[in-house]
PDB file of C-alpha atoms in Angstrom:
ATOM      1  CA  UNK A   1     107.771  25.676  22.700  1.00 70.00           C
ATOM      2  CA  UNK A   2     111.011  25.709  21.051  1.00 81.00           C
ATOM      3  CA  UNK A   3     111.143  27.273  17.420  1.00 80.00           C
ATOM      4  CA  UNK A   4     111.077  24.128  15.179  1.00 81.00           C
ATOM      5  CA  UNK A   5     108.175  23.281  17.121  1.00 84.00           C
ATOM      6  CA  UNK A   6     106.638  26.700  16.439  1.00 86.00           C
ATOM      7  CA  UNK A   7     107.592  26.461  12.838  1.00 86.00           C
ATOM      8  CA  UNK A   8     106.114  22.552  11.862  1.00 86.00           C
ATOM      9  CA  UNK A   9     103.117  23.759  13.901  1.00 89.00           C
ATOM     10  CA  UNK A  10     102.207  26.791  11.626  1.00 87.00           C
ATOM     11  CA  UNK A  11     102.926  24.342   8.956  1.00 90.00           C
ATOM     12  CA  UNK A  12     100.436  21.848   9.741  1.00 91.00           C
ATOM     13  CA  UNK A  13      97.883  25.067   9.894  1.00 90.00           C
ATOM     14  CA  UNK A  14      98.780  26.184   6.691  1.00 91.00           C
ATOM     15  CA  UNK A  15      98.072  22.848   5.322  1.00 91.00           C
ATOM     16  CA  UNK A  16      94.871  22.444   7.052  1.00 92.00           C
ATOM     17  CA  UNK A  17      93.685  26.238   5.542  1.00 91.00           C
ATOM     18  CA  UNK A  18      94.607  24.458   2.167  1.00 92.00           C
ATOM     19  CA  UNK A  19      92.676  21.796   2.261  1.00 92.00           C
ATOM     20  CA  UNK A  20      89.577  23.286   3.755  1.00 90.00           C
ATOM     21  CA  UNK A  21      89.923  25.666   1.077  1.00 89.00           C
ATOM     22  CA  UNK A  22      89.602  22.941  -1.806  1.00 90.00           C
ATOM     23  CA  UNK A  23      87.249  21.392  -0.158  1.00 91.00           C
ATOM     24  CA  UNK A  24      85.187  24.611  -0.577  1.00 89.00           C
ATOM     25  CA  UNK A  25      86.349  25.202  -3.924  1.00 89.00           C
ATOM     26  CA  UNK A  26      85.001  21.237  -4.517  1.00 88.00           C
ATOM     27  CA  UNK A  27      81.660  22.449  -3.179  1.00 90.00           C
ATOM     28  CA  UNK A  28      81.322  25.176  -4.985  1.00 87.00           C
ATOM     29  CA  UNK A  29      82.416  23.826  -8.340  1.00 86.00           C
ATOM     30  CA  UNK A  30      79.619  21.404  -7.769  1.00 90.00           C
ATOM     31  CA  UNK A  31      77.217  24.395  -7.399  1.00 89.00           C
ATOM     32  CA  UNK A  32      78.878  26.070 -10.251  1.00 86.00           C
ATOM     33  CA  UNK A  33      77.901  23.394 -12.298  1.00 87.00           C
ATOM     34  CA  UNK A  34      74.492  23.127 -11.065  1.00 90.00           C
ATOM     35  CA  UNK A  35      74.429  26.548 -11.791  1.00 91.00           C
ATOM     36  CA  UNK A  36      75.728  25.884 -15.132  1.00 87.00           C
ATOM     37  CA  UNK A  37      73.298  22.744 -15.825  1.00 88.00           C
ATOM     38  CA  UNK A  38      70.423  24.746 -14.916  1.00 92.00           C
ATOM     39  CA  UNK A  39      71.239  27.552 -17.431  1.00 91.00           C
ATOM     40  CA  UNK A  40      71.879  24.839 -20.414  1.00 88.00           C
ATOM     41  CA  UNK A  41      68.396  23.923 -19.575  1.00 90.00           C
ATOM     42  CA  UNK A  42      66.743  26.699 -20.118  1.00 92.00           C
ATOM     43  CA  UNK A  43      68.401  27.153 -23.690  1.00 90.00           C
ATOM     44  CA  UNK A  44      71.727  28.519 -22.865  1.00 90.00           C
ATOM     45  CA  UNK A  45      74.057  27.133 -24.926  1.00 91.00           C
ATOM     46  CA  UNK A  46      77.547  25.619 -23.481  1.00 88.00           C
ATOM     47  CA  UNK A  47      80.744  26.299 -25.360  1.00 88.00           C
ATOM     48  CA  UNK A  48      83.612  24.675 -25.914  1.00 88.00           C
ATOM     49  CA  UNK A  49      84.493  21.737 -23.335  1.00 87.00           C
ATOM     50  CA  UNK A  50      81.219  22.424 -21.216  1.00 87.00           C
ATOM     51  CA  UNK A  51      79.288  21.346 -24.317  1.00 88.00           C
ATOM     52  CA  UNK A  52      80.869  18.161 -24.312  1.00 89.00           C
ATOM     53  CA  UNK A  53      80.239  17.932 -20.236  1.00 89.00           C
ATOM     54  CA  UNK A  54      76.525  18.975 -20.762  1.00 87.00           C
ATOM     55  CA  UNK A  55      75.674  16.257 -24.155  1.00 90.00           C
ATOM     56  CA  UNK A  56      77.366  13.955 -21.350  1.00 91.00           C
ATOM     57  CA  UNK A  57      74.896  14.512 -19.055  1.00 90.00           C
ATOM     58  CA  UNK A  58      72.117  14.314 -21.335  1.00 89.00           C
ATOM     59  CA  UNK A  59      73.090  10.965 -22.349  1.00 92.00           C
ATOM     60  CA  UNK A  60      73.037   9.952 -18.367  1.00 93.00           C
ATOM     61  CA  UNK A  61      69.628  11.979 -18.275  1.00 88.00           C
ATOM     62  CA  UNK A  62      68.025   9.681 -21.189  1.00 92.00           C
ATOM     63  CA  UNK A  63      69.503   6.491 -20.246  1.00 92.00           C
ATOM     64  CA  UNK A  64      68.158   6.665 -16.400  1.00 93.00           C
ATOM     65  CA  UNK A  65      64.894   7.744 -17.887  1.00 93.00           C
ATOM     66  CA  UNK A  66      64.948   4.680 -20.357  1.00 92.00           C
ATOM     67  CA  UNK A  67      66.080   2.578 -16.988  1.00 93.00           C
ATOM     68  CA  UNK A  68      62.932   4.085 -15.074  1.00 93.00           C
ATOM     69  CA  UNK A  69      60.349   3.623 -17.596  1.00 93.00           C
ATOM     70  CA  UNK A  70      61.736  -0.494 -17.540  1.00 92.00           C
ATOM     71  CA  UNK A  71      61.258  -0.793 -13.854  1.00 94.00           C
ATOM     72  CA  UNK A  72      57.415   0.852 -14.276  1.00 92.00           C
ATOM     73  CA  UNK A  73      56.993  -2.294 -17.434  1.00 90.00           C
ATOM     74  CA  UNK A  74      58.578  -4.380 -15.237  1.00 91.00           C
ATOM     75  CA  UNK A  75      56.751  -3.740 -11.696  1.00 90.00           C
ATOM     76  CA  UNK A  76      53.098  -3.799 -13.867  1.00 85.00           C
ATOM     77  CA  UNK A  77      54.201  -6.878 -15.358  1.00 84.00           C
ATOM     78  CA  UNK A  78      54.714  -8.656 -12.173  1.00 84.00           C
ATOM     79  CA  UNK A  79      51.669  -7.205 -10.972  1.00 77.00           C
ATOM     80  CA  UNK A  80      50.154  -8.241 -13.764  1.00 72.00           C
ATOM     81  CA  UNK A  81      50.638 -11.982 -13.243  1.00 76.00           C
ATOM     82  CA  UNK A  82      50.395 -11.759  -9.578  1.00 73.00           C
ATOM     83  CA  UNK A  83      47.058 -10.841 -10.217  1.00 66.00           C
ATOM     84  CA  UNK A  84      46.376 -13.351 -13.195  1.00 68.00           C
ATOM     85  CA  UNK A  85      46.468 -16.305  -9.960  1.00 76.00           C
ATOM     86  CA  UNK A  86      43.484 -13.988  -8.273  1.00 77.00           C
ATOM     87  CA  UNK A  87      40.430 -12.888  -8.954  1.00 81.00           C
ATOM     88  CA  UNK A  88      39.528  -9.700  -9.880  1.00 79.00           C
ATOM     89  CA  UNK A  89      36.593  -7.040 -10.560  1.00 85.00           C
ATOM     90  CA  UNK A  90      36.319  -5.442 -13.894  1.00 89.00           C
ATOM     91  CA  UNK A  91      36.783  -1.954 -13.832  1.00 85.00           C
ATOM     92  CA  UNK A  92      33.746  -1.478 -15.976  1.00 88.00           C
ATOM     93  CA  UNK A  93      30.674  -3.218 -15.034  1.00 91.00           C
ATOM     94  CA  UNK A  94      32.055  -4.675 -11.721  1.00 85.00           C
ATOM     95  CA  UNK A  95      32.074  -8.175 -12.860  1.00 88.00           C
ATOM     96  CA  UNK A  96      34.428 -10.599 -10.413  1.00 84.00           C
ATOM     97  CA  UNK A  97      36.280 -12.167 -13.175  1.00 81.00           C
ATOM     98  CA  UNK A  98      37.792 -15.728 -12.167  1.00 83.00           C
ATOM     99  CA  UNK A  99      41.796 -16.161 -12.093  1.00 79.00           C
ATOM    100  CA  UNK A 100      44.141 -15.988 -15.412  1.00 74.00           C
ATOM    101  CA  UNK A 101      41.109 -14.368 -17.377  1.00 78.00           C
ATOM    102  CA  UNK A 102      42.797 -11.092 -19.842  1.00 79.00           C
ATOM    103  CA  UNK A 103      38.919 -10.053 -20.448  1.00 84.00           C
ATOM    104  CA  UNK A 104      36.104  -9.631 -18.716  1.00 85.00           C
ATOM    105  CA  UNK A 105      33.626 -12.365 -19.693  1.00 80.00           C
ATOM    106  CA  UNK A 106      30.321  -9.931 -18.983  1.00 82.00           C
ATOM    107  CA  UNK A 107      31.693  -6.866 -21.089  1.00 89.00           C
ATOM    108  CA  UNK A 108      34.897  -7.566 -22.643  1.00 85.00           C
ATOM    109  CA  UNK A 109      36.835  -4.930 -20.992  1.00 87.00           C
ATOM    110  CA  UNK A 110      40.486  -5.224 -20.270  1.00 86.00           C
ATOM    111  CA  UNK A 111      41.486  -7.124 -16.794  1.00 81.00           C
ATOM    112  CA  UNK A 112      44.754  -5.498 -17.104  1.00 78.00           C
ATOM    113  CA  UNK A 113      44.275  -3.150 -14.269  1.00 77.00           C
ATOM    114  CA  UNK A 114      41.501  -4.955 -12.776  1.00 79.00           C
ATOM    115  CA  UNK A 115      42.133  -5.188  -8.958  1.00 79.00           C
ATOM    116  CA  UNK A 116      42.227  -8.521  -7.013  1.00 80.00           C
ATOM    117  CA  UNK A 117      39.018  -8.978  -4.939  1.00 74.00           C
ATOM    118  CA  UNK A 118      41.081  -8.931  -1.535  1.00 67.00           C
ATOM    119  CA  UNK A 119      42.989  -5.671  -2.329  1.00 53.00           C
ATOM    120  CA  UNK A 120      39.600  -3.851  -2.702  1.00 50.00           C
ATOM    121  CA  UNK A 121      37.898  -1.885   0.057  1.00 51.00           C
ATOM    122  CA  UNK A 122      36.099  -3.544   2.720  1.00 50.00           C
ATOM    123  CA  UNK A 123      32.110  -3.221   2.200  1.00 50.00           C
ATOM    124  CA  UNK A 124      30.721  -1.106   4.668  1.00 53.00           C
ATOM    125  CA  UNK A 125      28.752  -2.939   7.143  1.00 62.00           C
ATOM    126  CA  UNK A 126      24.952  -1.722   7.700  1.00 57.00           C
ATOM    127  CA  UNK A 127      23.807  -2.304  11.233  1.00 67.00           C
ATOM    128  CA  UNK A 128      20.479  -4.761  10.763  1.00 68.00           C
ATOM    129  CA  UNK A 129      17.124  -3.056  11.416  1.00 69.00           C
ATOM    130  CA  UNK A 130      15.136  -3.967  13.838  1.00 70.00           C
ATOM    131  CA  UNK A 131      12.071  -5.164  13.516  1.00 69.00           C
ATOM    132  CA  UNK A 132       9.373  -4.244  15.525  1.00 70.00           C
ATOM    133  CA  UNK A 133       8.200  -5.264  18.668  1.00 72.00           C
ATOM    134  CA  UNK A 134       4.991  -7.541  17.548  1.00 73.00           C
ATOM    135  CA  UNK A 135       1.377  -5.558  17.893  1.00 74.00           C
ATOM    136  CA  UNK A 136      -0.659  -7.790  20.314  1.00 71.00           C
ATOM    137  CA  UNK A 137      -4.277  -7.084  18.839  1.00 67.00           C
ATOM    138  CA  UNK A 138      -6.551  -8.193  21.840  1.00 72.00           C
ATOM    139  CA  UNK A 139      -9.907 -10.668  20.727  1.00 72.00           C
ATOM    140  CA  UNK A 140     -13.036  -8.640  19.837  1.00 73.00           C
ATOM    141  CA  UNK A 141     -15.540 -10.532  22.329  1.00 69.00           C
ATOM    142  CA  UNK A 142     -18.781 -10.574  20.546  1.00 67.00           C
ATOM    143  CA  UNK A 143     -21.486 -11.414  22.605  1.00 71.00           C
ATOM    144  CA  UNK A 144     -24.111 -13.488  21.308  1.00 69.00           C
ATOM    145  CA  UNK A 145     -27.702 -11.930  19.747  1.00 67.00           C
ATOM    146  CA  UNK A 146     -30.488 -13.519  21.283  1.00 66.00           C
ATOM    147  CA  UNK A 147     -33.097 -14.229  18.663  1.00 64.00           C
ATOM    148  CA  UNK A 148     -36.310 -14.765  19.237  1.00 65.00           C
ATOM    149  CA  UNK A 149     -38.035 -18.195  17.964  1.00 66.00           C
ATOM    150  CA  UNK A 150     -40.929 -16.921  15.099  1.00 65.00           C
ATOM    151  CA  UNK A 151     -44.300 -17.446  16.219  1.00 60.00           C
ATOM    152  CA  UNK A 152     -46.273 -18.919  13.672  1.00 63.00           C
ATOM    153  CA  UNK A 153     -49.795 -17.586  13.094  1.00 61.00           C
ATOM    154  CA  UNK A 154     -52.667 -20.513  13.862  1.00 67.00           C
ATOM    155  CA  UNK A 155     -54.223 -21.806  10.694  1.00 71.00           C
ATOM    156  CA  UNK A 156     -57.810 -20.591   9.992  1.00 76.00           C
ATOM    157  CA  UNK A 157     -60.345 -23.440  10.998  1.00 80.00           C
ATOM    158  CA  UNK A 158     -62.025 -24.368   7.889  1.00 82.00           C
ATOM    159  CA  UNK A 159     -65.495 -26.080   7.522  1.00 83.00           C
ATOM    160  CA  UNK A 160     -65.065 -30.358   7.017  1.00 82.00           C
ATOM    161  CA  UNK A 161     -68.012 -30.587   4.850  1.00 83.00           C
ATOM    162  CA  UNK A 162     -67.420 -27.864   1.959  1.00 84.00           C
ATOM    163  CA  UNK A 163     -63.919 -26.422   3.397  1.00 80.00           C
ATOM    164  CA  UNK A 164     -64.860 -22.952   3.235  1.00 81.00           C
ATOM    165  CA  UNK A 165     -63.062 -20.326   5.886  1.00 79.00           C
ATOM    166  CA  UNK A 166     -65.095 -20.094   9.198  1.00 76.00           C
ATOM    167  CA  UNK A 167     -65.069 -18.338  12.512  1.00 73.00           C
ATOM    168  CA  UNK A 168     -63.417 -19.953  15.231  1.00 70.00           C
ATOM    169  CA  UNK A 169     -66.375 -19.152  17.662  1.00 74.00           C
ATOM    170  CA  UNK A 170     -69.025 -20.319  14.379  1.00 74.00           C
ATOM    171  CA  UNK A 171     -71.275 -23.427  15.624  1.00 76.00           C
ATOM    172  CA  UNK A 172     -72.562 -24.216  11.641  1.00 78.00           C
ATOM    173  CA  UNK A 173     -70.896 -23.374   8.193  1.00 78.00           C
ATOM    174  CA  UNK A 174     -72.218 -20.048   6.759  1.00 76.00           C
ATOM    175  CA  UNK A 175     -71.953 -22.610   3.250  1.00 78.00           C
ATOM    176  CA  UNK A 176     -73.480 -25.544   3.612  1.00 80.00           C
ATOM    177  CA  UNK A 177     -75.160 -25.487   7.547  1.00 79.00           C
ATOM    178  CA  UNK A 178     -72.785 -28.173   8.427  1.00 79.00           C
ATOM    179  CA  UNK A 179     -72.477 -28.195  12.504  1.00 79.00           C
ATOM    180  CA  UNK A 180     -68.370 -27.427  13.370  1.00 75.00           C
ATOM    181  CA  UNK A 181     -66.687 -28.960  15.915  1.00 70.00           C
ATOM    182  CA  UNK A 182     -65.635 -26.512  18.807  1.00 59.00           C
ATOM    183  CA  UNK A 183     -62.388 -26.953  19.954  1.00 55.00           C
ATOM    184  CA  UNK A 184     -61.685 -27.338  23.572  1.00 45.00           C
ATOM    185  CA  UNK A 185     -60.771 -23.816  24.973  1.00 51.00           C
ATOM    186  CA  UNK A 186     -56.916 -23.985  25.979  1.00 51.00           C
ATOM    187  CA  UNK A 187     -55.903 -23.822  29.719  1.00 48.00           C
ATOM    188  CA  UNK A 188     -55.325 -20.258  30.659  1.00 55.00           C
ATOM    189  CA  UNK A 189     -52.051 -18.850  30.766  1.00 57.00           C
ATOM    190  CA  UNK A 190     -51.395 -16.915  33.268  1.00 54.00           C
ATOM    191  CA  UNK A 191     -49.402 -13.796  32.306  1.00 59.00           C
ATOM    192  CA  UNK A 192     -47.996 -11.014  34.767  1.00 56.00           C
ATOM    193  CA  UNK A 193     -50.129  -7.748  33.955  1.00 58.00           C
ATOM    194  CA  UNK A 194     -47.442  -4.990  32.808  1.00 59.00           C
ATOM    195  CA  UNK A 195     -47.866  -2.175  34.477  1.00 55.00           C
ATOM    196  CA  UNK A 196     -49.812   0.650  32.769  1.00 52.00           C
ATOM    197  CA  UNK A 197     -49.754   4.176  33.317  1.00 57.00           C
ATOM    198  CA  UNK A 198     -53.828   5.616  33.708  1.00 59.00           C
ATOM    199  CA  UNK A 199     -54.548   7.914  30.543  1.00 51.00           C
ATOM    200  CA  UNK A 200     -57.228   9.653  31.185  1.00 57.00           C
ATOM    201  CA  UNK A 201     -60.217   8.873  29.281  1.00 57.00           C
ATOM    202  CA  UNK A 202     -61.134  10.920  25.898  1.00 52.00           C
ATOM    203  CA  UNK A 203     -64.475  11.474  24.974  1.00 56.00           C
ATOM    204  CA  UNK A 204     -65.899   9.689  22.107  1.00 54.00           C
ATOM    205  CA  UNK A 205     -66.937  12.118  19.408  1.00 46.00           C
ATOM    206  CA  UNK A 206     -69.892  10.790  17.774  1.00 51.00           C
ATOM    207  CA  UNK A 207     -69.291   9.754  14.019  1.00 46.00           C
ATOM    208  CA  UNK A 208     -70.392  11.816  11.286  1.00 43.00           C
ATOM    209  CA  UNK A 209     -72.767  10.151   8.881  1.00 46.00           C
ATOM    210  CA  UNK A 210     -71.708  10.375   5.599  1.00 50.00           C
ATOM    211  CA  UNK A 211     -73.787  12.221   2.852  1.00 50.00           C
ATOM    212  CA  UNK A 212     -73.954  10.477   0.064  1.00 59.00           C
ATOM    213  CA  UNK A 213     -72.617  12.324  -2.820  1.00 67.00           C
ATOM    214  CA  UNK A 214     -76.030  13.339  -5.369  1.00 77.00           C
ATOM    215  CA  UNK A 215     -75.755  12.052  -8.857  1.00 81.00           C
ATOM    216  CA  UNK A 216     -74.719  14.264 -12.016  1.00 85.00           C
ATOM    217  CA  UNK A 217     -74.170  13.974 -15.034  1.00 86.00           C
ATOM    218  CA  UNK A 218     -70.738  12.396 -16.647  1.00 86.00           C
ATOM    219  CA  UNK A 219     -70.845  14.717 -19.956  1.00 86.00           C
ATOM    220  CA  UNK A 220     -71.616  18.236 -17.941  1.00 85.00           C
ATOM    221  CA  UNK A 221     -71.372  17.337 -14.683  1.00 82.00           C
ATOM    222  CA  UNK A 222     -75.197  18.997 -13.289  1.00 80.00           C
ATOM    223  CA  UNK A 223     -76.470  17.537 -10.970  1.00 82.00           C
ATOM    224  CA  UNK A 224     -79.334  15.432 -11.957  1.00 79.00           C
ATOM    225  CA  UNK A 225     -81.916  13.595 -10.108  1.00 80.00           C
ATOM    226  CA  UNK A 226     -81.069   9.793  -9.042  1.00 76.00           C
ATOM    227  CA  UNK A 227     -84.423   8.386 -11.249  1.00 78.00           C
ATOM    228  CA  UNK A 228     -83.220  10.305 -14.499  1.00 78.00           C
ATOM    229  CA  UNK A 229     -82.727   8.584 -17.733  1.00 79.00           C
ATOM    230  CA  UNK A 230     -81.538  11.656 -19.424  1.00 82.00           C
ATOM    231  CA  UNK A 231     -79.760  15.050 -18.502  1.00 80.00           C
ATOM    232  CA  UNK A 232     -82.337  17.762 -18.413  1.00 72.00           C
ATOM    233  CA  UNK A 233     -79.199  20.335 -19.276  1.00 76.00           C
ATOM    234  CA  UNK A 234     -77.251  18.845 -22.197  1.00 82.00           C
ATOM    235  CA  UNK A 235     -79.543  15.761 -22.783  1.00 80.00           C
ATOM    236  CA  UNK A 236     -76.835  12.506 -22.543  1.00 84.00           C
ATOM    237  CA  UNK A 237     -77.997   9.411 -21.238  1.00 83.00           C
ATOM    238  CA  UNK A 238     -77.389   8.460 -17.965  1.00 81.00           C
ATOM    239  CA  UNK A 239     -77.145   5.103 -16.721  1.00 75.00           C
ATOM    240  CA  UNK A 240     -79.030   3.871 -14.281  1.00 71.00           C
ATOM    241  CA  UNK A 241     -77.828   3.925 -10.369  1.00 61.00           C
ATOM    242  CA  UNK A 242     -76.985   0.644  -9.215  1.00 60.00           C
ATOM    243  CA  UNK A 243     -79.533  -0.535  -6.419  1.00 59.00           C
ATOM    244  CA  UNK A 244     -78.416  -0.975  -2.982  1.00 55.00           C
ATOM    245  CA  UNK A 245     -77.327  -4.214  -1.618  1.00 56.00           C
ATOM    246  CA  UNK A 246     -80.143  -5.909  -0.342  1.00 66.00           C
ATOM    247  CA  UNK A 247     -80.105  -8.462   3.142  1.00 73.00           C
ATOM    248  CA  UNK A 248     -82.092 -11.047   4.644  1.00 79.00           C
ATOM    249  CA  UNK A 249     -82.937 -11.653   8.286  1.00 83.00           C
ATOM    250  CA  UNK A 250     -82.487 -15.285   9.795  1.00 85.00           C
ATOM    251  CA  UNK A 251     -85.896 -16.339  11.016  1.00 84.00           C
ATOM    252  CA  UNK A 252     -83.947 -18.250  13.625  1.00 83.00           C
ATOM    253  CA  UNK A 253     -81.987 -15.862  15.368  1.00 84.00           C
ATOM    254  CA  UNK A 254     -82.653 -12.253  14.036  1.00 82.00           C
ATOM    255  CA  UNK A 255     -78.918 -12.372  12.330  1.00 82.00           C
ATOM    256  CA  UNK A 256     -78.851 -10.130   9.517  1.00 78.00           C
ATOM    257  CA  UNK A 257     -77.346 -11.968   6.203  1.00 77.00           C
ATOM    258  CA  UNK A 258     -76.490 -11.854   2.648  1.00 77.00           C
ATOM    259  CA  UNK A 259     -79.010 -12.771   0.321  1.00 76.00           C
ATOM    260  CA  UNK A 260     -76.977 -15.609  -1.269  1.00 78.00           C
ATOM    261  CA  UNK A 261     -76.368 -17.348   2.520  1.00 79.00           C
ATOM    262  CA  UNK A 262     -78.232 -20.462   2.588  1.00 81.00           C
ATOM    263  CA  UNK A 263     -77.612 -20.944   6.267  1.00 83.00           C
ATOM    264  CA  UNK A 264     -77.279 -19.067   9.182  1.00 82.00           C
ATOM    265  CA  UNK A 265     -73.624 -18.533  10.854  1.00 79.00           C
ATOM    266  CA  UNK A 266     -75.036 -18.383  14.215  1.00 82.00           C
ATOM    267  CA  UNK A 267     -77.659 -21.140  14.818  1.00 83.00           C
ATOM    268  CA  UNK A 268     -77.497 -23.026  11.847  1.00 82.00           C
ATOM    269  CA  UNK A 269     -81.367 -22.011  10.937  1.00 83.00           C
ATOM    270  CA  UNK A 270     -81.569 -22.814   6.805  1.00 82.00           C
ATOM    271  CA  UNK A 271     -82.507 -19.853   5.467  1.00 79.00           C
ATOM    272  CA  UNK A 272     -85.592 -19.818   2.571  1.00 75.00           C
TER     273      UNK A 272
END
């Protein structure tokens, strides 16, 4: 490399250096003012021609602030009537107002930032409930009660002459004598004999004759003799025992009867 070669090269070197350097001394500038901004900020005050710099700056500040705050009117208002062409819920009572409506027509609340139906969240979806499976209730058989047909009891054969209530084995009315009619005995039915355990016999006992009770009297209770008019104790008088009932024997037959039976039950005999 020859010397002018050497000498234009350190040159260009030199030049570079330069360059970086104000390049760095740009940068730093830059930071020296940042450094310088931040301290105005926090109450410093600039002197001299960095006051005039810093109101500068300030009047950037406030007019980009003014510019933001028109962009935020601006985007609501476009929003505003984008949303005036949908409907929207109120963000009070939930009431889906219809398009180009300001005010809710349920509460009166402001639609302004009432959100379009669409840009709301989609409702959750519920998974249906299944009913269930039918209960199969199996028919109750009831099976039928037998009943048994009522038996009714045979009339009581009554005498044709006076119609007083006889026997059915009577040949005359116990009345008026009148001969009865005897009904032809039925055909026998024959019936299957149950069968019947043997209980051995039990020995009759022999009634006991009753005593009758001896009279006394009703005021102090002695006992007094049956033919007594008065108490031989306290002296009351006592009324007279009533007589036995009396009966008659049919002539015909031997029956014994009442005394008021004009004829006999059994053979018909007409009693005196």
């Amino acid at each position: 490399m020859s010397l002018f070669e050497s000498i234009d090269q350190e040159i260009v070197e030199l030049k570079n250096s330069i360059a970086k350097g104000n390049a760095d001394i740009e940068t730093d500038i830059v930071e020296l003012g940042k450094i310088a901004l931040a301290n105005y900020d926090d109450g410093e005050q600039p002197v001299g021609a960095a006051a005039d710099v810093y109101e500068h700056i300030k009047a950037i500040r406030a007019a980009a602030d003014d510019a933001r705050d028109k962009i935020d009117e601006l985007l609501r208002k476009k929003k505003f009537e984008e949303n005036l062409t949908k409907s929207r819920v109120c963000p009070k009572c939930g009431n889906i107002a219809p398009p180009k409506m300001l005010f809710c027509g349920l509460c009166g609340s402001s639609l302004a930032d009432a959100e379009p139906v669409e840009d709301m969240p989609a409702p959750v979806e519920v998974a249906p409930i299944e009913e269930p499976a039918p209960i199969v209730v199996e028919p109750i058989v009831v099976e039928p009660v037998v009943v048994a047909p009522i038996v009714e009891a045979p009339a009581k054969p009554t005498c044709p002459n006076c119609g007083a209530v006889v026997s059915g084995t009577t040949k005359f009315c116990r009345s008026c004598g009148a001969r009865l009619e005897v009904p032809a005995e039925p055909a026998p039915i024959v019936e299957v004999a149950p069968v019947v355990e043997e209980v051995p016999a039990v020995e009759e006992v022999p009634a006991v004759e009753e005593v009758p009770a001896e009279p006394t009297c009703p005021n102090c209770g002695v006992v007094v003799a049956a033919t007594a008019k008065f108490c031989r104790s306290c002296g009351t008088k006592l009324a007279p025992a009533e007589p036995a009932p009396a009966f008659k024997v049919c002539p015909g037959c031997g029956e014994k009867l009442a005394i008021e039976k004009k004829f006999c039950g059994t053979c018909g005999t007409r009693q005196p």
